[in-house]
Coordinates of C-alpha atoms in Angstrom, one line a residue:
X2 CA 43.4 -30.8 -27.6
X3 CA 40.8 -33.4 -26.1
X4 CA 42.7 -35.6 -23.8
X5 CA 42.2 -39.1 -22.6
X6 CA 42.1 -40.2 -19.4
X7 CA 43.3 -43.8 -18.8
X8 CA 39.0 -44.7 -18.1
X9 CA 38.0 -42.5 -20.9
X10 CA 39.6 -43.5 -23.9
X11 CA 38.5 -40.8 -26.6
X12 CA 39.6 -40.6 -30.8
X13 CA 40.1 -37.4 -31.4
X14 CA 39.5 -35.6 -34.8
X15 CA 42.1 -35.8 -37.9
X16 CA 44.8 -33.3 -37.7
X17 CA 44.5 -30.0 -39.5
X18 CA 47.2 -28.1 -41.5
X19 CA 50.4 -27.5 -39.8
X20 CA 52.2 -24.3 -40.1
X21 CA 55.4 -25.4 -40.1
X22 CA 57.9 -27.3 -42.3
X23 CA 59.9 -30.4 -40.9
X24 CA 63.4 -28.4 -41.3
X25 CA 62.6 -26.0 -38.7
X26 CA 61.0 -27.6 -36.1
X27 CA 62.9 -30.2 -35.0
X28 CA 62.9 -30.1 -31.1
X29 CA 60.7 -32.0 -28.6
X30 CA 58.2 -31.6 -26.5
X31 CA 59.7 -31.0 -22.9
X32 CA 56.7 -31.6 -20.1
X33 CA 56.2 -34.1 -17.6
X34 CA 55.0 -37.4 -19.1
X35 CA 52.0 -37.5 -17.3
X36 CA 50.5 -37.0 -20.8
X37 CA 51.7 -38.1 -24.3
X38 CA 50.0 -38.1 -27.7
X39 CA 50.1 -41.0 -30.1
X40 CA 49.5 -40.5 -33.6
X41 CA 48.7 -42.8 -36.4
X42 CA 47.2 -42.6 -39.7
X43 CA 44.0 -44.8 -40.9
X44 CA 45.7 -47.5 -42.7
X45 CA 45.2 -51.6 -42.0
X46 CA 49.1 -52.0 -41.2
X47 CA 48.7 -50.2 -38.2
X48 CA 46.7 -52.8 -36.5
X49 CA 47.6 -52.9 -33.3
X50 CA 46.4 -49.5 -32.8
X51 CA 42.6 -50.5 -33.6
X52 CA 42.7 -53.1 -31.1
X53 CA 44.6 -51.2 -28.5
X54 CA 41.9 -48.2 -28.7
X55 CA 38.9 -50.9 -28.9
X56 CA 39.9 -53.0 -26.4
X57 CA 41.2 -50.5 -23.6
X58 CA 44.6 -51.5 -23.6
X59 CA 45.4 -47.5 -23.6
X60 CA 44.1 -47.6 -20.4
X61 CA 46.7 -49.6 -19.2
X62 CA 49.5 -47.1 -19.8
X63 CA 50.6 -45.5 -16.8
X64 CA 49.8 -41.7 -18.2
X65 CA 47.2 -39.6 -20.0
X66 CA 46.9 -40.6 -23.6
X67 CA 45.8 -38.9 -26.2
X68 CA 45.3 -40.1 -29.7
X69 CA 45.0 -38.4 -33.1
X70 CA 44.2 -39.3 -36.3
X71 CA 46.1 -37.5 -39.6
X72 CA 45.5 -37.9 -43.8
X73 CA 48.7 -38.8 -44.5
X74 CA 52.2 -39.9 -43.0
X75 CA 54.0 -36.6 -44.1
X76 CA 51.6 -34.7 -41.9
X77 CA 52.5 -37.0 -39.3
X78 CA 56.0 -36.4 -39.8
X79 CA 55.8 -32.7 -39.4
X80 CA 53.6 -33.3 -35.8
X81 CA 56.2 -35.4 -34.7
X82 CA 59.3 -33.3 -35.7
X83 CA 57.1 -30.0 -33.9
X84 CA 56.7 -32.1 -30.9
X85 CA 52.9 -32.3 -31.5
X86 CA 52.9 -36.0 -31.2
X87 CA 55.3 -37.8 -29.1
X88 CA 54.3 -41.7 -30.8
X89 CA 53.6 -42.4 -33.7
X90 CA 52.6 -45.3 -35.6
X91 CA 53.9 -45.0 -39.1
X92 CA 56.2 -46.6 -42.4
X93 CA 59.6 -47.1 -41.5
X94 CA 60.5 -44.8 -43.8
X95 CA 59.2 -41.9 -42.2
X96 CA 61.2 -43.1 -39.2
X97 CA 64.3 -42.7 -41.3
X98 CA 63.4 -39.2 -42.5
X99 CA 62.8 -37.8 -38.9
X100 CA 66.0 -39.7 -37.5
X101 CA 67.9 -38.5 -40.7
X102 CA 67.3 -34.8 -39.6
X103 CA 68.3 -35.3 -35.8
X104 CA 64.9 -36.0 -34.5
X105 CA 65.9 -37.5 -31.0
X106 CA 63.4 -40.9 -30.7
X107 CA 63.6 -44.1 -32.1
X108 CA 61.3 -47.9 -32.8
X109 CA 60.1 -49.4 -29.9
X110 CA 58.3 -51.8 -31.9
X111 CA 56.9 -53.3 -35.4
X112 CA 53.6 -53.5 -36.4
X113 CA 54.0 -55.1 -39.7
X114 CA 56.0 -56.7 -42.2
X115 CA 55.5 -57.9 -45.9
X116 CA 52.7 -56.0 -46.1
X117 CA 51.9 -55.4 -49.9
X118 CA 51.1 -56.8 -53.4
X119 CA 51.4 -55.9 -56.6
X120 CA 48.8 -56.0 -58.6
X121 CA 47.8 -55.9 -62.2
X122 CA 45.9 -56.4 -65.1
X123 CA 45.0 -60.2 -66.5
X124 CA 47.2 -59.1 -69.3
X125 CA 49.9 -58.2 -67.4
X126 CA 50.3 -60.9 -65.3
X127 CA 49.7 -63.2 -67.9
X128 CA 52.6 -61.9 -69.6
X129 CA 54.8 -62.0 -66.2
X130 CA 53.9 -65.4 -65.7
X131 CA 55.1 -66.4 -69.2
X132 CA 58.2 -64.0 -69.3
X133 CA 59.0 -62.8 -66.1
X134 CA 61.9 -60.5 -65.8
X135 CA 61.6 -59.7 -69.4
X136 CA 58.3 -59.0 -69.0
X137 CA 58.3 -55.0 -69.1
X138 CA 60.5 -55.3 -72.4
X139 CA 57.8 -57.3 -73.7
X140 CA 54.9 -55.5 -72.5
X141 CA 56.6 -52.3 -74.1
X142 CA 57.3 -54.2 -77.5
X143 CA 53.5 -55.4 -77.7
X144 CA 51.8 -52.3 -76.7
X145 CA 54.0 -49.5 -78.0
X146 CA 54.7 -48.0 -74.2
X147 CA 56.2 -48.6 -70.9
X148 CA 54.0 -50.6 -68.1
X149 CA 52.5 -47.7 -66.2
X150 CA 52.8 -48.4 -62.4
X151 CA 51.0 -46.5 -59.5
X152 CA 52.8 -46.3 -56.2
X153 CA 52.9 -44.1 -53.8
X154 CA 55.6 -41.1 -53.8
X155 CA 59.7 -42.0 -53.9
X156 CA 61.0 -42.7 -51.4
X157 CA 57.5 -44.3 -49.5
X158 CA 58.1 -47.9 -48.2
X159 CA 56.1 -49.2 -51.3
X160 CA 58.1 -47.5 -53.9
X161 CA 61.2 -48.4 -51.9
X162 CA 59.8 -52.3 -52.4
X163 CA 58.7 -52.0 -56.1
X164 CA 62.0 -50.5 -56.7
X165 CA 63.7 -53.5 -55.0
X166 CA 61.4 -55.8 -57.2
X167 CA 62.1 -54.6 -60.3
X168 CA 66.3 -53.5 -59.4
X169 CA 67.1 -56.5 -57.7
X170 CA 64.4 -59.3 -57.7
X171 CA 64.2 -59.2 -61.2
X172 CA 67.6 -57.3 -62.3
X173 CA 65.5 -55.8 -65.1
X174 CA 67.6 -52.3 -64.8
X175 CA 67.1 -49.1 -63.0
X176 CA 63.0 -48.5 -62.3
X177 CA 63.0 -45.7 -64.2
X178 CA 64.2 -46.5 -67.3
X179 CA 61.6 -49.8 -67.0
X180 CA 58.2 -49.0 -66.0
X181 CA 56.7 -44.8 -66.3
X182 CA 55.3 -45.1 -62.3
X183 CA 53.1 -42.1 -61.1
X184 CA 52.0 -41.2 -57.9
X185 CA 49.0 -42.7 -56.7
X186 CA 47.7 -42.7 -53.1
X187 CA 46.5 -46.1 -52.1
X188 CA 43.2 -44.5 -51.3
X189 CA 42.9 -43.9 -55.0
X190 CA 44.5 -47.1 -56.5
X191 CA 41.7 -49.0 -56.8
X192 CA 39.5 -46.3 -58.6
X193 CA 43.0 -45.6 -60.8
X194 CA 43.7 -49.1 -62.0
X195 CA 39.5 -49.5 -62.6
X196 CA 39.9 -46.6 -65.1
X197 CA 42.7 -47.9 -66.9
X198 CA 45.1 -45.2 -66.3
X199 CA 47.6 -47.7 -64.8
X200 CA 48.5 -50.7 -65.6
X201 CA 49.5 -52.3 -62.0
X202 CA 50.2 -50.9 -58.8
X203 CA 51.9 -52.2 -55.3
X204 CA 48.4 -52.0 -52.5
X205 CA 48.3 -52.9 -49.0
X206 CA 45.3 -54.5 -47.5
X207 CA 42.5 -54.0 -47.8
X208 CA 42.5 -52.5 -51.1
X209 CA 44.5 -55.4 -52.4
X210 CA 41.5 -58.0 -51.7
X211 CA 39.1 -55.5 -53.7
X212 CA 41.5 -55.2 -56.7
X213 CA 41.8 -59.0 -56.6
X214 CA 38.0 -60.1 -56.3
X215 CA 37.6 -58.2 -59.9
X216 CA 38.1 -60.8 -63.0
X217 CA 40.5 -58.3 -64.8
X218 CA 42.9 -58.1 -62.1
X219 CA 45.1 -60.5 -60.3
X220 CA 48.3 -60.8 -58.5
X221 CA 51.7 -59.8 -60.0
X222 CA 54.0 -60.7 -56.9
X223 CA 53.6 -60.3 -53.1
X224 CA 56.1 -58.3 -51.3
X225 CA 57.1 -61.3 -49.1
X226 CA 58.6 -63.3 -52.0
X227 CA 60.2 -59.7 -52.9
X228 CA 61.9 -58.3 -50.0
X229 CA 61.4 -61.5 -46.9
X230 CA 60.4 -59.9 -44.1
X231 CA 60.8 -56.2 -45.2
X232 CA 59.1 -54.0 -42.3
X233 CA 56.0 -51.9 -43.3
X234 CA 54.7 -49.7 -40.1
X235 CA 56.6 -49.3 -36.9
X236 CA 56.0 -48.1 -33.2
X237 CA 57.8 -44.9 -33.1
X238 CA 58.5 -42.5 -29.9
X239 CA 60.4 -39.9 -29.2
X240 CA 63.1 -39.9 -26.9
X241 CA 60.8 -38.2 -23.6
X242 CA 59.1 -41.5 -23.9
X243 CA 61.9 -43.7 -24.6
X244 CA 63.4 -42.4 -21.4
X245 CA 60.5 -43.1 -19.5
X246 CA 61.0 -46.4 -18.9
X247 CA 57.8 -47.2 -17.0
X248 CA 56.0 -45.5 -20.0
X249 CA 57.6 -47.4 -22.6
X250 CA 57.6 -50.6 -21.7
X251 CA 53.9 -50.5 -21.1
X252 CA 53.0 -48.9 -24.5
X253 CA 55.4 -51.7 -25.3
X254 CA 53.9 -54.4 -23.3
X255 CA 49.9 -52.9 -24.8
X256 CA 51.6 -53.1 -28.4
X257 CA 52.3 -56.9 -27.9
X258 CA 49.5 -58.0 -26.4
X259 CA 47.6 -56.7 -29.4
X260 CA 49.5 -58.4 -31.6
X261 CA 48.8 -61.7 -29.7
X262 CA 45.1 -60.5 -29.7
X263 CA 45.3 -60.1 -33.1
X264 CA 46.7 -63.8 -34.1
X265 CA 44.2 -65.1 -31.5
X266 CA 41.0 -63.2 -32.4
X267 CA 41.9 -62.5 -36.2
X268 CA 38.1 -61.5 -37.0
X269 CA 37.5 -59.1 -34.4
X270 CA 40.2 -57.4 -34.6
X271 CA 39.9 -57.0 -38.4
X272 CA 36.2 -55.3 -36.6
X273 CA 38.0 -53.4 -34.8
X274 CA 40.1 -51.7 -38.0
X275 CA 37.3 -51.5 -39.7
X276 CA 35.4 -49.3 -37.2
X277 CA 38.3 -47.2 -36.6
X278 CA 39.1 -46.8 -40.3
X279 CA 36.2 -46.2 -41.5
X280 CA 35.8 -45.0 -45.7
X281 CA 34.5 -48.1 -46.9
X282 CA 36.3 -50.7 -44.6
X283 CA 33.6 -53.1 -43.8
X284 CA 33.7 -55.8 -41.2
X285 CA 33.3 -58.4 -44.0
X286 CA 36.2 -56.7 -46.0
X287 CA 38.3 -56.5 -43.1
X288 CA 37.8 -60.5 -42.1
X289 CA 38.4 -61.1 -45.8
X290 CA 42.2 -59.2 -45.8
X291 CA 42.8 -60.4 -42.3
X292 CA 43.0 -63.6 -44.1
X293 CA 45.7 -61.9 -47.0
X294 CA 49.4 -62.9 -46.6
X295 CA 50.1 -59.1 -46.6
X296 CA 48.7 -58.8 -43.7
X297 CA 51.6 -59.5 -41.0
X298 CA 51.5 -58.2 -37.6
X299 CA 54.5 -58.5 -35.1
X300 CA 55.8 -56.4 -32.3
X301 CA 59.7 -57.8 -32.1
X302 CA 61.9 -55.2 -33.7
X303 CA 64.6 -56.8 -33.8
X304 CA 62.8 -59.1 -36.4
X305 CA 63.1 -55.9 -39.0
X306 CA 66.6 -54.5 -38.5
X307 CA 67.9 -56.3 -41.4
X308 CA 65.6 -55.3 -43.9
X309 CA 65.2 -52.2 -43.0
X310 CA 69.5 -51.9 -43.5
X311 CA 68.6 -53.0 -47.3
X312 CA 65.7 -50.7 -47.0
X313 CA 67.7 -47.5 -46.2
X314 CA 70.0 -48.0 -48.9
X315 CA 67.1 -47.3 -51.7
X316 CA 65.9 -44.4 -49.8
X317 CA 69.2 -42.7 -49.2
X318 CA 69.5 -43.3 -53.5
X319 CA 66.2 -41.3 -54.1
X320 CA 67.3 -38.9 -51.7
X321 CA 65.0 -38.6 -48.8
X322 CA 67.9 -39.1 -46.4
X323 CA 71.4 -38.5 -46.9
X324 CA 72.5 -41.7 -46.0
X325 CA 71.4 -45.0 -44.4
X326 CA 70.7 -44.8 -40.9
X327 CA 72.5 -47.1 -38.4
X328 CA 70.2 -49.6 -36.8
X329 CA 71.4 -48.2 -33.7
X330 CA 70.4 -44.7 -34.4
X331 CA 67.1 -46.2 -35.5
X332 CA 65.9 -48.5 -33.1
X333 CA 65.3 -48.0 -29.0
X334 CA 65.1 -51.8 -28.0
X335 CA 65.3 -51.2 -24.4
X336 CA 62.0 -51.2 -24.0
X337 CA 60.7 -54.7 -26.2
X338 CA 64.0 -56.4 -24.7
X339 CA 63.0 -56.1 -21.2
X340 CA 59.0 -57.1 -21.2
X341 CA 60.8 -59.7 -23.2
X342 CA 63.8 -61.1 -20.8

């Protein structure tokens, strides 16, 4: 593993396959934390790793970082779980899963919040505009089938949000029974919808702006208006850095002042995702979603507990956890509260 010393910030490659499985490898990593690894996966949420690798603020940690880049937040899960990765910047709901199986570490920050929309065809949200709640009953009636939705898997933050639109936004009954959703990656929702396999889908930025500069597709509902202030992404360390005071308040401290860099310098840090990213991302594309109202970037936790209470609920009912996790089994405020005091 390439490390990175606080002068020499360097990205490592993604991650390969893990061996293991998250239900037996639950323990820690136990050495000094002259080193730690941070992990996050290439996705615009997670913005205030972009600009902390662009702009040095790594540097600024008081220890050896190393950063690596996985395909998908499972994978990410498994690292962490192994003791592979001791921070991660991932969904909260990930968070839940790893504390939900004893995984000793907690949020030392947000990165994001209200971060998706849901999109559709013209016909679709012409219809939602006219009928709203009763607009899959309709929809059904007119073209002889259910609205087909692509999300990610159950359980994922943007299912947990759809579900929450449909459930209790709209109170149009149990998701299931409403809309036939399949599994789509938001890497592949654009190309999906284009084809006309699906009918809408719920997209974080950027992919949301491409959907939406296309005459055929346009904006069902933003997750803001859904679920106010629902988290999306989190800081996430385990408990050898939590401990660690000195560490985690400065990865703390790095994470905030990216945030402010972001709200200050909107368009270069949208350069900086899009560098770091990659697949696509342009600059221009990146200035353009900067601009999105999904795209929300904080650092307070204590700005998400709330939500993320509602949040639980849903994902304890599709049966990724067993049951809602308490916000202080969650969250490791320590660290936020005293760069903060």
């Amino acid at each position: 593993m390439a490390h990175i010393t606080r002068r020499g910030l360097l990205q490592t490659a993604g991650a390969s396959a893990i061996a293991t499985t998250l239900s037996g490898c639950l323990g820690q990593g136990t050495g000094s934390l002259d080193s730690m690894t941070v992990a996050y996966v290439p996705i615009y949420p997670n913005m205030q790793h972009y600009v902390m690798e662009r702009e040095g603020y790594y540097e600024d940690v008081p220890a050896e970082v190393t950063v690596e880049r996985f395909s998908s937040g499972p994978s990410v899960v498994t690292a962490f779980a192994s003791g592979d990765v001791d921070v991660a910047l991932f969904g909260i709901t990930p968070a839940m899963v790893l504390a939900d199986r004893g995984t000793q570490a907690g949020v030392l920050a947000a990165n994001s919040r209200n971060g998706f929309k849901i999109m559709g065809t013209s016909e679709l949200v012409e219809l939602y505009e006219q009928d709203g709640p009763a607009v899959f009953d309709r929809f059904e009636r007119e073209n002889d089938r259910k609205v087909r939705l692509g999300a990610p898997p159950d359980g994922s933050v943007p299912d947990i949000v759809v579900r929450y639109w449909i459930q209790e936004d709209l109170g149009a009954g149990e998701m299931d029974a409403v809309i036939d959703k399949s599994k789509v990656p938001p890497a592949k929702a654009v190309q999906t919808i284009q084809s006309g396999d699906i009918d809408a889908t719920i997209i974080q930025e950027p992919f949301a702006t491409i959907i939406g500069r296309e005459d055929e597709y346009a904006e069902l509902e933003w997750s803001g208006n859904v679920l106010e202030n629902h988290p999306v992404t989190v800081l996430y360390a385990n408990q050898r850095v939590i401990d660690a005071s000195d560490i985690a308040q400065s990865l703390v401290e790095q994470h905030t002042a990216s945030t402010e860099f972001t709200g200050n310098s909107p368009d270069e840090a949208a350069s900086h995702a899009a560098s770091v990213i990659g697949s696509g991302v342009s600059d221009e594309l990146a200035e353009a979603a900067i601009e999105s109202q999904a795209s929300d970037f904080i650092s307070d936790p204590h700005t998400i507990t709330d939500q993320t209470a509602t949040m639980g609920e849903f994902v304890a009912n599709v049966g990724n956890i067993d049951e809602p996790i308490p916000t202080e089994d969650l969250f490791a405020f320590g660290p936020y509260d005293a760069i903060d005091s």
